[in-house]
PDB file of C-alpha atoms (C1' of nucleotides) in Angstrom:
ATOM      1  CA  MET H   1    -266.430  76.988   9.634  1.00 39.00           C
ATOM      2  CA  THR H   2    -262.995  76.024   8.330  1.00 36.00           C
ATOM      3  CA  HIS H   3    -260.309  78.601   8.595  1.00 38.00           C
ATOM      4  CA  PRO H   4    -258.701  79.349   5.219  1.00 38.00           C
ATOM      5  CA  LEU H   5    -255.257  80.025   6.670  1.00 35.00           C
ATOM      6  CA  GLN H   6    -255.109  76.834   8.704  1.00 36.00           C
ATOM      7  CA  PRO H   7    -255.262  73.337   7.207  1.00 36.00           C
ATOM      8  CA  ALA H   8    -258.388  71.687   8.597  1.00 36.00           C
ATOM      9  CA  SER H   9    -256.884  68.208   8.636  1.00 40.00           C
ATOM     10  CA  ARG H  10    -254.214  69.435  11.057  1.00 41.00           C
ATOM     11  CA  ALA H  11    -256.636  71.267  13.319  1.00 40.00           C
ATOM     12  CA  PRO H  12    -255.581  70.951  16.945  1.00 41.00           C
ATOM     13  CA  GLN H  13    -257.558  68.206  18.609  1.00 47.00           C
ATOM     14  CA  TRP H  14    -255.434  68.725  21.672  1.00 52.00           C
ATOM     15  CA  PRO H  15    -257.806  70.893  23.640  1.00 53.00           C
ATOM     16  CA  HIS H  16    -255.350  73.695  24.369  1.00 51.00           C
ATOM     17  CA  GLY H  17    -254.137  75.042  21.090  1.00 47.00           C
ATOM     18  CA  ALA H  18    -252.206  77.921  22.571  1.00 47.00           C
ATOM     19  CA  ASN H  19    -249.044  76.206  23.773  1.00 54.00           C
ATOM     20  CA  ALA H  20    -248.919  73.250  21.449  1.00 54.00           C
ATOM     21  CA  ASN H  21    -246.045  74.619  19.403  1.00 58.00           C
ATOM     22  CA  ASP H  22    -244.128  76.403  22.129  1.00 67.00           C
ATOM     23  CA  PRO H  23    -241.116  74.238  22.962  1.00 67.00           C
ATOM     24  CA  GLU H  24    -240.014  76.354  25.933  1.00 68.00           C
ATOM     25  CA  LEU H  25    -243.360  76.248  27.647  1.00 69.00           C
ATOM     26  CA  GLU H  26    -243.684  72.601  26.806  1.00 71.00           C
ATOM     27  CA  ALA H  27    -240.398  71.811  28.508  1.00 70.00           C
ATOM     28  CA  LEU H  28    -241.549  73.573  31.659  1.00 71.00           C
ATOM     29  CA  VAL H  29    -244.948  71.942  31.678  1.00 74.00           C
ATOM     30  CA  ARG H  30    -243.317  68.601  30.989  1.00 72.00           C
ATOM     31  CA  GLU H  31    -241.108  68.992  34.017  1.00 76.00           C
ATOM     32  CA  ILE H  32    -243.992  70.003  36.247  1.00 76.00           C
ATOM     33  CA  ILE H  33    -246.151  67.159  35.058  1.00 76.00           C
ATOM     34  CA  GLY H  34    -243.289  64.723  35.461  1.00 75.00           C
ATOM     35  CA  ARG H  35    -242.982  65.895  39.011  1.00 77.00           C
ATOM     36  CA  ILE H  36    -246.611  65.744  40.066  1.00 77.00           C
ATOM     37  CA  ALA H  37    -247.225  62.488  38.256  1.00 72.00           C
ATOM     38  CA  ASP H  38    -244.746  60.483  40.258  1.00 79.00           C
ATOM     39  CA  LYS H  39    -245.897  57.495  42.229  1.00 78.00           C
ATOM     40  CA  TRP H  40    -246.657  59.145  45.557  1.00 89.00           C
ATOM     41  CA  THR H  41    -247.464  62.813  44.990  1.00 91.00           C
ATOM     42  CA  MET H  42    -250.966  62.201  43.684  1.00 86.00           C
ATOM     43  CA  LEU H  43    -251.721  59.783  46.501  1.00 88.00           C
ATOM     44  CA  VAL H  44    -250.564  62.300  49.097  1.00 94.00           C
ATOM     45  CA  ILE H  45    -252.739  64.945  47.476  1.00 93.00           C
ATOM     46  CA  GLU H  46    -255.679  62.604  47.486  1.00 90.00           C
ATOM     47  CA  ALA H  47    -255.170  61.678  51.144  1.00 94.00           C
ATOM     48  CA  LEU H  48    -254.921  65.297  52.248  1.00 96.00           C
ATOM     49  CA  ALA H  49    -257.791  66.424  50.027  1.00 95.00           C
ATOM     50  CA  GLU H  50    -259.954  63.763  51.625  1.00 92.00           C
ATOM     51  CA  ARG H  51    -258.921  64.190  55.237  1.00 95.00           C
ATOM     52  CA  GLY H  52    -257.898  67.835  55.361  1.00 96.00           C
ATOM     53  CA  CYS H  53    -254.935  67.730  57.730  1.00 98.00           C
ATOM     54  CA  LEU H  54    -252.747  64.812  58.773  1.00 98.00           C
ATOM     55  CA  ARG H  55    -249.696  64.041  60.838  1.00 98.00           C
ATOM     56  CA  PHE H  56    -246.772  62.178  59.308  1.00 98.00           C
ATOM     57  CA  THR H  57    -247.809  58.732  60.528  1.00 97.00           C
ATOM     58  CA  GLN H  58    -251.442  59.285  59.631  1.00 97.00           C
ATOM     59  CA  LEU H  59    -250.419  60.391  56.171  1.00 97.00           C
ATOM     60  CA  ALA H  60    -248.254  57.294  55.731  1.00 97.00           C
ATOM     61  CA  ALA H  61    -251.204  55.103  56.709  1.00 95.00           C
ATOM     62  CA  ALA H  62    -253.593  56.969  54.408  1.00 93.00           C
ATOM     63  CA  VAL H  63    -251.259  56.699  51.429  1.00 90.00           C
ATOM     64  CA  GLY H  64    -250.457  53.062  52.113  1.00 89.00           C
ATOM     65  CA  GLY H  65    -247.326  51.154  51.179  1.00 89.00           C
ATOM     66  CA  VAL H  66    -245.012  54.140  51.185  1.00 94.00           C
ATOM     67  CA  SER H  67    -241.657  53.974  52.974  1.00 96.00           C
ATOM     68  CA  GLN H  68    -240.618  56.671  55.434  1.00 97.00           C
ATOM     69  CA  LYS H  69    -237.883  57.729  53.101  1.00 96.00           C
ATOM     70  CA  MET H  70    -240.154  58.208  50.112  1.00 96.00           C
ATOM     71  CA  LEU H  71    -242.875  59.924  52.086  1.00 97.00           C
ATOM     72  CA  THR H  72    -240.392  62.381  53.539  1.00 97.00           C
ATOM     73  CA  LYS H  73    -238.939  63.029  50.107  1.00 95.00           C
ATOM     74  CA  THR H  74    -242.369  63.468  48.549  1.00 96.00           C
ATOM     75  CA  VAL H  75    -243.773  65.865  51.131  1.00 97.00           C
ATOM     76  CA  ARG H  76    -240.570  67.925  51.170  1.00 96.00           C
ATOM     77  CA  GLN H  77    -240.785  68.253  47.413  1.00 94.00           C
ATOM     78  CA  MET H  78    -244.432  69.196  47.627  1.00 95.00           C
ATOM     79  CA  GLU H  79    -243.666  71.758  50.304  1.00 97.00           C
ATOM     80  CA  ALA H  80    -240.985  73.296  48.104  1.00 95.00           C
ATOM     81  CA  ASP H  81    -243.456  73.444  45.211  1.00 94.00           C
ATOM     82  CA  GLY H  82    -246.062  75.117  47.413  1.00 96.00           C
ATOM     83  CA  LEU H  83    -248.568  72.267  47.188  1.00 96.00           C
ATOM     84  CA  LEU H  84    -248.752  71.748  50.937  1.00 97.00           C
ATOM     85  CA  VAL H  85    -247.729  73.423  54.173  1.00 98.00           C
ATOM     86  CA  ARG H  86    -245.749  71.604  56.811  1.00 98.00           C
ATOM     87  CA  THR H  87    -246.312  72.727  60.379  1.00 98.00           C
ATOM     88  CA  VAL H  88    -243.875  71.645  63.077  1.00 97.00           C
ATOM     89  CA  TYR H  89    -245.058  71.915  66.665  1.00 97.00           C
ATOM     90  CA  PRO H  90    -242.121  72.259  69.073  1.00 95.00           C
ATOM     91  CA  VAL H  91    -243.276  69.581  71.480  1.00 96.00           C
ATOM     92  CA  VAL H  92    -241.916  66.254  72.686  1.00 95.00           C
ATOM     93  CA  PRO H  93    -242.543  63.885  71.034  1.00 95.00           C
ATOM     94  CA  PRO H  94    -242.505  65.854  67.761  1.00 96.00           C
ATOM     95  CA  ARG H  95    -245.755  66.652  66.038  1.00 98.00           C
ATOM     96  CA  VAL H  96    -245.772  67.633  62.369  1.00 98.00           C
ATOM     97  CA  GLU H  97    -248.907  68.336  60.397  1.00 98.00           C
ATOM     98  CA  TYR H  98    -249.455  68.485  56.669  1.00 98.00           C
ATOM     99  CA  ARG H  99    -252.196  70.390  54.915  1.00 98.00           C
ATOM    100  CA  LEU H 100    -252.803  71.234  51.274  1.00 98.00           C
ATOM    101  CA  THR H 101    -252.459  74.806  50.095  1.00 98.00           C
ATOM    102  CA  GLU H 102    -255.081  76.282  47.797  1.00 97.00           C
ATOM    103  CA  MET H 103    -252.826  75.477  44.874  1.00 97.00           C
ATOM    104  CA  GLY H 104    -252.589  71.886  46.069  1.00 96.00           C
ATOM    105  CA  MET H 105    -256.361  71.637  46.195  1.00 96.00           C
ATOM    106  CA  SER H 106    -256.690  73.100  42.733  1.00 96.00           C
ATOM    107  CA  LEU H 107    -254.315  70.417  41.469  1.00 93.00           C
ATOM    108  CA  ALA H 108    -256.505  67.782  43.064  1.00 92.00           C
ATOM    109  CA  GLU H 109    -259.438  69.182  41.125  1.00 92.00           C
ATOM    110  CA  ALA H 110    -257.509  69.389  37.878  1.00 89.00           C
ATOM    111  CA  PHE H 111    -256.398  65.795  38.247  1.00 83.00           C
ATOM    112  CA  CYS H 112    -259.954  64.709  38.853  1.00 86.00           C
ATOM    113  CA  GLY H 113    -260.570  64.490  35.105  1.00 88.00           C
ATOM    114  CA  VAL H 114    -257.812  61.929  34.672  1.00 84.00           C
ATOM    115  CA  TRP H 115    -259.033  60.005  37.688  1.00 83.00           C
ATOM    116  CA  LEU H 116    -262.547  59.794  36.318  1.00 89.00           C
ATOM    117  CA  TRP H 117    -261.215  58.821  32.916  1.00 90.00           C
ATOM    118  CA  ALA H 118    -259.238  55.959  34.437  1.00 87.00           C
ATOM    119  CA  GLU H 119    -262.286  54.847  36.363  1.00 87.00           C
ATOM    120  CA  GLN H 120    -264.521  54.938  33.298  1.00 92.00           C
ATOM    121  CA  HIS H 121    -262.114  53.153  30.962  1.00 92.00           C
ATOM    122  CA  ARG H 122    -260.454  50.560  33.115  1.00 88.00           C
ATOM    123  CA  HIS H 123    -262.607  47.709  31.891  1.00 91.00           C
ATOM    124  CA  VAL H 124    -261.963  48.604  28.277  1.00 94.00           C
ATOM    125  CA  ILE H 125    -258.241  48.861  28.964  1.00 91.00           C
ATOM    126  CA  GLU H 126    -258.137  45.500  30.676  1.00 89.00           C
ATOM    127  CA  ALA H 127    -260.077  43.855  27.855  1.00 94.00           C
ATOM    128  CA  SER H 128    -257.723  45.432  25.341  1.00 95.00           C
ATOM    129  CA  ARG H 129    -254.683  44.128  27.194  1.00 92.00           C
ATOM    130  CA  ARG H 130    -256.060  40.613  27.313  1.00 93.00           C
ATOM    131  CA  ALA H 131    -256.819  40.674  23.593  1.00 95.00           C
ATOM    132  CA  TYR H 132    -253.321  41.974  22.816  1.00 95.00           C
ATOM    133  CA  GLN H 133    -251.749  39.372  25.051  1.00 91.00           C
ATOM    134  CA  ALA H 134    -253.797  36.560  23.506  1.00 92.00           C
ATOM    135  CA  GLN H 135    -252.858  37.632  20.005  1.00 89.00           C
ATOM    136  CA  ALA H 136    -249.157  37.879  20.871  1.00 85.00           C
ATOM    137  CA  GLU H 137    -249.221  34.367  22.315  1.00 80.00           C
ATOM    138  CA  GLY H 138    -251.097  33.038  19.304  1.00 78.00           C
ATOM    139  CA  GLU H 139    -248.427  34.351  16.955  1.00 72.00           C
ATOM    140  CA  GLY H 140    -245.541  32.649  18.718  1.00 59.00           C
ATOM    141  CA  GLU H 141    -247.432  29.359  18.885  1.00 56.00           C
ATOM    142  CA  SER H 142    -246.014  27.697  15.778  1.00 48.00           C
ATOM    143  CA  THR H 143    -242.639  27.131  17.471  1.00 42.00           C
ATOM    144  CA  PRO H 144    -243.189  25.210  20.732  1.00 38.00           C
TER     145      PRO H 144
ATOM    146  CA  MET R   1    -273.229  77.312  56.493  1.00 39.00           C
ATOM    147  CA  THR R   2    -271.762  74.386  58.429  1.00 36.00           C
ATOM    148  CA  HIS R   3    -273.462  71.030  58.149  1.00 38.00           C
ATOM    149  CA  PRO R   4    -274.392  69.635  61.593  1.00 38.00           C
ATOM    150  CA  LEU R   5    -274.005  65.948  60.619  1.00 35.00           C
ATOM    151  CA  GLN R   6    -270.679  66.314  58.910  1.00 36.00           C
ATOM    152  CA  PRO R   7    -267.593  67.914  60.426  1.00 37.00           C
ATOM    153  CA  ALA R   8    -266.841  70.855  58.170  1.00 37.00           C
ATOM    154  CA  SER R   9    -263.106  70.590  58.650  1.00 42.00           C
ATOM    155  CA  ARG R  10    -263.141  67.009  57.286  1.00 42.00           C
ATOM    156  CA  ALA R  11    -265.486  67.580  54.356  1.00 41.00           C
ATOM    157  CA  PRO R  12    -264.325  65.766  51.199  1.00 42.00           C
ATOM    158  CA  GLN R  13    -262.562  68.287  49.023  1.00 47.00           C
ATOM    159  CA  TRP R  14    -261.506  65.554  46.642  1.00 52.00           C
ATOM    160  CA  PRO R  15    -264.032  66.089  43.870  1.00 53.00           C
ATOM    161  CA  HIS R  16    -265.076  62.458  43.390  1.00 51.00           C
ATOM    162  CA  GLY R  17    -266.361  61.189  46.682  1.00 47.00           C
ATOM    163  CA  ALA R  18    -267.574  57.866  45.304  1.00 47.00           C
ATOM    164  CA  ASN R  19    -264.368  55.863  45.062  1.00 53.00           C
ATOM    165  CA  ALA R  20    -262.291  57.566  47.693  1.00 54.00           C
ATOM    166  CA  ASN R  21    -262.599  54.737  50.203  1.00 58.00           C
ATOM    167  CA  ASP R  22    -262.530  51.775  47.819  1.00 67.00           C
ATOM    168  CA  PRO R  23    -259.067  50.211  48.070  1.00 67.00           C
ATOM    169  CA  GLU R  24    -259.612  47.778  45.190  1.00 68.00           C
ATOM    170  CA  LEU R  25    -260.688  50.419  42.738  1.00 69.00           C
ATOM    171  CA  GLU R  26    -257.957  52.684  43.975  1.00 71.00           C
ATOM    172  CA  ALA R  27    -255.323  50.055  43.268  1.00 71.00           C
ATOM    173  CA  LEU R  28    -256.573  49.671  39.723  1.00 71.00           C
ATOM    174  CA  VAL R  29    -256.800  53.376  39.069  1.00 74.00           C
ATOM    175  CA  ARG R  30    -253.385  53.820  40.619  1.00 72.00           C
ATOM    176  CA  GLU R  31    -251.907  51.320  38.221  1.00 75.00           C
ATOM    177  CA  ILE R  32    -253.575  52.903  35.214  1.00 76.00           C
ATOM    178  CA  ILE R  33    -252.491  56.380  36.215  1.00 76.00           C
ATOM    179  CA  GLY R  34    -248.984  55.149  36.890  1.00 75.00           C
ATOM    180  CA  ARG R  35    -248.945  53.786  33.399  1.00 77.00           C
ATOM    181  CA  ILE R  36    -250.269  56.775  31.512  1.00 76.00           C
ATOM    182  CA  ALA R  37    -248.290  59.245  33.572  1.00 71.00           C
ATOM    183  CA  ASP R  38    -244.891  57.920  32.548  1.00 78.00           C
ATOM    184  CA  LYS R  39    -242.440  60.170  30.815  1.00 78.00           C
ATOM    185  CA  TRP R  40    -243.357  59.486  27.190  1.00 88.00           C
ATOM    186  CA  THR R  41    -246.970  58.341  27.003  1.00 90.00           C
ATOM    187  CA  MET R  42    -248.454  61.793  27.481  1.00 86.00           C
ATOM    188  CA  LEU R  43    -246.076  63.288  24.951  1.00 88.00           C
ATOM    189  CA  VAL R  44    -246.991  60.646  22.385  1.00 94.00           C
ATOM    190  CA  ILE R  45    -250.663  61.333  23.018  1.00 93.00           C
ATOM    191  CA  GLU R  46    -250.090  65.027  22.605  1.00 89.00           C
ATOM    192  CA  ALA R  47    -248.159  64.566  19.374  1.00 94.00           C
ATOM    193  CA  LEU R  48    -250.807  62.322  17.847  1.00 96.00           C
ATOM    194  CA  ALA R  49    -253.676  64.481  19.109  1.00 95.00           C
ATOM    195  CA  GLU R  50    -252.072  67.453  17.432  1.00 93.00           C
ATOM    196  CA  ARG R  51    -251.021  65.855  14.168  1.00 95.00           C
ATOM    197  CA  GLY R  52    -253.562  63.084  13.747  1.00 96.00           C
ATOM    198  CA  CYS R  53    -251.459  60.298  12.240  1.00 98.00           C
ATOM    199  CA  LEU R  54    -247.702  59.837  12.202  1.00 98.00           C
ATOM    200  CA  ARG R  55    -245.058  57.372  11.089  1.00 98.00           C
ATOM    201  CA  PHE R  56    -242.491  56.094  13.554  1.00 98.00           C
ATOM    202  CA  THR R  57    -239.780  58.584  12.645  1.00 97.00           C
ATOM    203  CA  GLN R  58    -242.205  61.484  12.522  1.00 97.00           C
ATOM    204  CA  LEU R  59    -243.521  60.522  15.929  1.00 97.00           C
ATOM    205  CA  ALA R  60    -239.995  60.369  17.335  1.00 97.00           C
ATOM    206  CA  ALA R  61    -239.315  63.861  15.976  1.00 95.00           C
ATOM    207  CA  ALA R  62    -242.602  65.227  17.314  1.00 93.00           C
ATOM    208  CA  VAL R  63    -242.026  63.825  20.791  1.00 90.00           C
ATOM    209  CA  GLY R  64    -238.418  64.952  20.868  1.00 89.00           C
ATOM    210  CA  GLY R  65    -235.543  63.443  22.808  1.00 89.00           C
ATOM    211  CA  VAL R  66    -236.939  59.927  22.939  1.00 94.00           C
ATOM    212  CA  SER R  67    -234.749  56.941  22.071  1.00 96.00           C
ATOM    213  CA  GLN R  68    -235.912  54.308  19.581  1.00 97.00           C
ATOM    214  CA  LYS R  69    -236.092  51.780  22.348  1.00 96.00           C
ATOM    215  CA  MET R  70    -238.315  53.865  24.578  1.00 95.00           C
ATOM    216  CA  LEU R  71    -240.562  54.997  21.770  1.00 97.00           C
ATOM    217  CA  THR R  72    -241.075  51.407  20.639  1.00 97.00           C
ATOM    218  CA  LYS R  73    -241.796  50.328  24.182  1.00 95.00           C
ATOM    219  CA  THR R  74    -244.200  53.208  24.779  1.00 95.00           C
ATOM    220  CA  VAL R  75    -246.229  52.781  21.595  1.00 97.00           C
ATOM    221  CA  ARG R  76    -246.424  49.012  22.058  1.00 96.00           C
ATOM    222  CA  GLN R  77    -247.757  49.523  25.548  1.00 94.00           C
ATOM    223  CA  MET R  78    -250.235  52.086  24.299  1.00 95.00           C
ATOM    224  CA  GLU R  79    -251.345  49.744  21.563  1.00 97.00           C
ATOM    225  CA  ALA R  80    -251.913  46.990  24.113  1.00 95.00           C
ATOM    226  CA  ASP R  81    -253.961  49.397  26.253  1.00 94.00           C
ATOM    227  CA  GLY R  82    -256.057  50.417  23.261  1.00 96.00           C
ATOM    228  CA  LEU R  83    -254.901  54.037  23.266  1.00 96.00           C
ATOM    229  CA  LEU R  84    -253.618  53.932  19.707  1.00 97.00           C
ATOM    230  CA  VAL R  85    -253.724  51.747  16.617  1.00 98.00           C
ATOM    231  CA  ARG R  86    -250.569  50.664  14.843  1.00 98.00           C
ATOM    232  CA  THR R  87    -250.898  50.047  11.125  1.00 98.00           C
ATOM    233  CA  VAL R  88    -248.156  48.179   9.288  1.00 97.00           C
ATOM    234  CA  TYR R  89    -248.028  48.558   5.517  1.00 97.00           C
ATOM    235  CA  PRO R  90    -246.317  45.562   3.872  1.00 95.00           C
ATOM    236  CA  VAL R  91    -244.007  47.611   1.684  1.00 96.00           C
ATOM    237  CA  VAL R  92    -240.262  48.011   1.336  1.00 95.00           C
ATOM    238  CA  PRO R  93    -238.998  50.007   3.105  1.00 95.00           C
ATOM    239  CA  PRO R  94    -241.441  49.401   5.961  1.00 96.00           C
ATOM    240  CA  ARG R  95    -244.099  51.971   6.721  1.00 98.00           C
ATOM    241  CA  VAL R  96    -245.853  51.982  10.101  1.00 98.00           C
ATOM    242  CA  GLU R  97    -248.430  54.527  11.101  1.00 98.00           C
ATOM    243  CA  TYR R  98    -249.745  55.430  14.513  1.00 98.00           C
ATOM    244  CA  ARG R  99    -253.108  57.001  15.250  1.00 98.00           C
ATOM    245  CA  LEU R 100    -255.028  57.589  18.456  1.00 98.00           C
ATOM    246  CA  THR R 101    -258.166  55.616  19.149  1.00 98.00           C
ATOM    247  CA  GLU R 102    -261.230  57.379  20.485  1.00 97.00           C
ATOM    248  CA  MET R 103    -260.223  56.286  23.960  1.00 96.00           C
ATOM    249  CA  GLY R 104    -256.786  57.784  23.406  1.00 96.00           C
ATOM    250  CA  MET R 105    -258.340  61.077  22.370  1.00 96.00           C
ATOM    251  CA  SER R 106    -260.611  61.080  25.400  1.00 96.00           C
ATOM    252  CA  LEU R 107    -257.537  60.648  27.582  1.00 93.00           C
ATOM    253  CA  ALA R 108    -255.961  63.650  25.900  1.00 91.00           C
ATOM    254  CA  GLU R 109    -259.027  65.663  26.824  1.00 92.00           C
ATOM    255  CA  ALA R 110    -259.097  64.379  30.380  1.00 89.00           C
ATOM    256  CA  PHE R 111    -255.454  65.256  30.826  1.00 83.00           C
ATOM    257  CA  CYS R 112    -256.085  68.738  29.519  1.00 86.00           C
ATOM    258  CA  GLY R 113    -257.119  69.884  32.978  1.00 88.00           C
ATOM    259  CA  VAL R 114    -253.756  68.949  34.438  1.00 84.00           C
ATOM    260  CA  TRP R 115    -251.959  70.545  31.542  1.00 83.00           C
ATOM    261  CA  LEU R 116    -253.802  73.814  31.989  1.00 89.00           C
ATOM    262  CA  TRP R 117    -253.208  73.686  35.698  1.00 90.00           C
ATOM    263  CA  ALA R 118    -249.459  73.287  35.145  1.00 87.00           C
ATOM    264  CA  GLU R 119    -249.511  76.148  32.696  1.00 87.00           C
ATOM    265  CA  GLN R 120    -251.402  78.437  35.043  1.00 92.00           C
ATOM    266  CA  HIS R 121    -249.359  77.668  38.134  1.00 92.00           C
ATOM    267  CA  ARG R 122    -245.843  77.310  36.847  1.00 88.00           C
ATOM    268  CA  HIS R 123    -244.772  80.777  37.899  1.00 91.00           C
ATOM    269  CA  VAL R 124    -246.120  80.289  41.392  1.00 94.00           C
ATOM    270  CA  ILE R 125    -244.382  76.934  41.626  1.00 91.00           C
ATOM    271  CA  GLU R 126    -241.086  78.366  40.480  1.00 90.00           C
ATOM    272  CA  ALA R 127    -241.336  81.248  42.929  1.00 94.00           C
ATOM    273  CA  SER R 128    -242.157  78.809  45.697  1.00 95.00           C
ATOM    274  CA  ARG R 129    -239.143  76.666  44.883  1.00 92.00           C
ATOM    275  CA  ARG R 130    -236.827  79.647  44.915  1.00 93.00           C
ATOM    276  CA  ALA R 131    -238.184  80.771  48.268  1.00 95.00           C
ATOM    277  CA  TYR R 132    -237.786  77.275  49.708  1.00 95.00           C
ATOM    278  CA  GLN R 133    -234.284  76.986  48.337  1.00 91.00           C
ATOM    279  CA  ALA R 134    -233.291  80.395  49.697  1.00 92.00           C
ATOM    280  CA  GLN R 135    -234.622  79.541  53.127  1.00 89.00           C
ATOM    281  CA  ALA R 136    -232.851  76.174  53.185  1.00 85.00           C
ATOM    282  CA  GLU R 137    -229.573  77.860  52.283  1.00 80.00           C
ATOM    283  CA  GLY R 138    -230.105  80.572  54.893  1.00 78.00           C
ATOM    284  CA  GLU R 139    -230.506  77.957  57.613  1.00 72.00           C
ATOM    285  CA  GLY R 140    -227.274  76.145  56.865  1.00 59.00           C
ATOM    286  CA  GLU R 141    -225.374  79.424  56.643  1.00 56.00           C
ATOM    287  CA  SER R 142    -223.981  79.494  60.191  1.00 48.00           C
ATOM    288  CA  THR R 143    -221.528  76.680  59.380  1.00 41.00           C
ATOM    289  CA  PRO R 144    -219.536  77.604  56.255  1.00 37.00           C
TER     290      PRO R 144
ATOM    291  C1'  DC B   1    -237.699  52.547   7.607  1.00 52.91           C
ATOM    292  C1'  DA B   2    -238.788  50.558  11.710  1.00 52.91           C
ATOM    293  C1'  DG B   3    -237.416  48.189  14.350  1.00 52.91           C
ATOM    294  C1'  DT B   4    -234.460  44.206  17.642  1.00 52.91           C
ATOM    295  C1'  DA B   5    -230.473  42.934  20.625  1.00 52.91           C
ATOM    296  C1'  DT B   6    -227.045  43.891  23.908  1.00 52.91           C
ATOM    297  C1'  DC B   7    -224.529  46.293  27.273  1.00 52.91           C
ATOM    298  C1'  DC B   8    -224.293  49.045  31.108  1.00 52.91           C
ATOM    299  C1'  DA B   9    -224.352  53.568  33.998  1.00 52.91           C
ATOM    300  C1'  DG B  10    -227.246  55.796  36.977  1.00 52.91           C
ATOM    301  C1'  DC B  11    -231.315  56.585  39.397  1.00 52.91           C
ATOM    302  C1'  DT B  12    -235.160  54.766  42.383  1.00 52.91           C
ATOM    303  C1'  DG B  13    -236.671  53.258  46.155  1.00 52.91           C
ATOM    304  C1'  DG B  14    -237.010  49.510  49.761  1.00 52.91           C
ATOM    305  C1'  DA B  15    -234.924  47.677  54.126  1.00 52.91           C
ATOM    306  C1'  DT B  16    -232.601  48.466  58.128  1.00 52.91           C
ATOM    307  C1'  DA B  17    -230.495  50.877  61.889  1.00 52.91           C
ATOM    308  C1'  DC B  18    -230.156  54.866  64.415  1.00 52.91           C
ATOM    309  C1'  DT B  19    -231.604  59.766  66.732  1.00 52.91           C
ATOM    310  C1'  DG B  20    -233.232  64.522  68.825  1.00 52.91           C
TER     311       DG B  20
ATOM    312  C1'  DC J   1    -242.980  60.824  66.716  1.00 52.91           C
ATOM    313  C1'  DA J   2    -240.813  62.169  62.782  1.00 52.91           C
ATOM    314  C1'  DG J   3    -237.514  61.836  60.901  1.00 52.91           C
ATOM    315  C1'  DT J   4    -231.919  60.988  59.046  1.00 52.91           C
ATOM    316  C1'  DA J   5    -228.196  57.871  57.330  1.00 52.91           C
ATOM    317  C1'  DT J   6    -226.544  54.018  54.905  1.00 52.91           C
ATOM    318  C1'  DC J   7    -226.509  50.156  51.983  1.00 52.91           C
ATOM    319  C1'  DC J   8    -227.755  47.984  47.963  1.00 52.91           C
ATOM    320  C1'  DA J   9    -230.867  45.225  44.566  1.00 52.91           C
ATOM    321  C1'  DG J  10    -233.396  46.094  40.676  1.00 52.91           C
ATOM    322  C1'  DC J  11    -235.398  48.731  37.242  1.00 52.91           C
ATOM    323  C1'  DT J  12    -234.977  52.500  33.679  1.00 52.91           C
ATOM    324  C1'  DG J  13    -233.493  54.031  29.892  1.00 52.91           C
ATOM    325  C1'  DG J  14    -229.585  55.761  26.905  1.00 52.91           C
ATOM    326  C1'  DA J  15    -225.952  54.376  23.487  1.00 52.91           C
ATOM    327  C1'  DT J  16    -224.476  51.434  20.105  1.00 52.91           C
ATOM    328  C1'  DA J  17    -224.550  47.888  16.663  1.00 52.91           C
ATOM    329  C1'  DC J  18    -227.125  45.178  13.785  1.00 52.91           C
ATOM    330  C1'  DT J  19    -231.323  43.507  10.491  1.00 52.91           C
ATOM    331  C1'  DG J  20    -235.622  42.119   7.463  1.00 52.91           C
TER     332       DG J  20
END
DNA sequence: CAGTATCCAGCTGGATACTG
DNA sequence: CAGTATCCAGCTGGATACTG
């Protein structure tokens, strides 16, 4: 079972062994992840994955709490990355629709694992935070 | 093929239909995701998932490019969330070891889907960016 | 070794006003 | 309607110096 040429205690528990030691690939993946993991991108993906196709104002309402500036910036970035398509209808008043590409939908699916994880562990995380907080306060108690 | 009671064009493509409309849960999940998706947390998780157990300096080297301040902040946060355990050995010079908890490892697995996605799509994303960039430059060309 | 403390430049992103 | 333009407060995070 153990491989003689590979120390068992250092076996990759990170589920994708292939790229773990490749610094170039890691830098690229890091940049992509950093980009998709920003505050609004995932929420835009979720909104569009749920509703299919939305206009700018509808998208803003679906995301919730996003400023015009940030929504514009986010969707432009996502368009450049090929995660969504932006369709401008030459009418007055303007009408612009946003829809996920296939790649955008596949990202929604890939991110589903993290979403489920967060859902499943949130109570444990919150309990852990409270315990940590309580302990930290207990330690500083001797000097009131 | 099409379901008569459910408009096909609005069918939920987001793979977890259960929580999609729950604003409370969404706020919590959003906060958790925002936390784990910061610049260093995922890299710390990757480093520890790969190597098992590391001292502070080893961890800094494995993550790469992180300042002492940010690494301290990140691991403290992760400790509070229950993603890793921090073991201090009362020796001189100090020795502190970091190791993922089971929850931390499960997060590494959950995030694997996103990692693979990024790996698989990076060439498409880069091509898309170049195309977008080229088009944007072509449009502003008439006024040099 | 594994931090803490301090300073500060630069980015982020909200608010507001304006426009084709 | 779907943006753009501008201003600016606040947070982020790097650099540096210091310490039990």
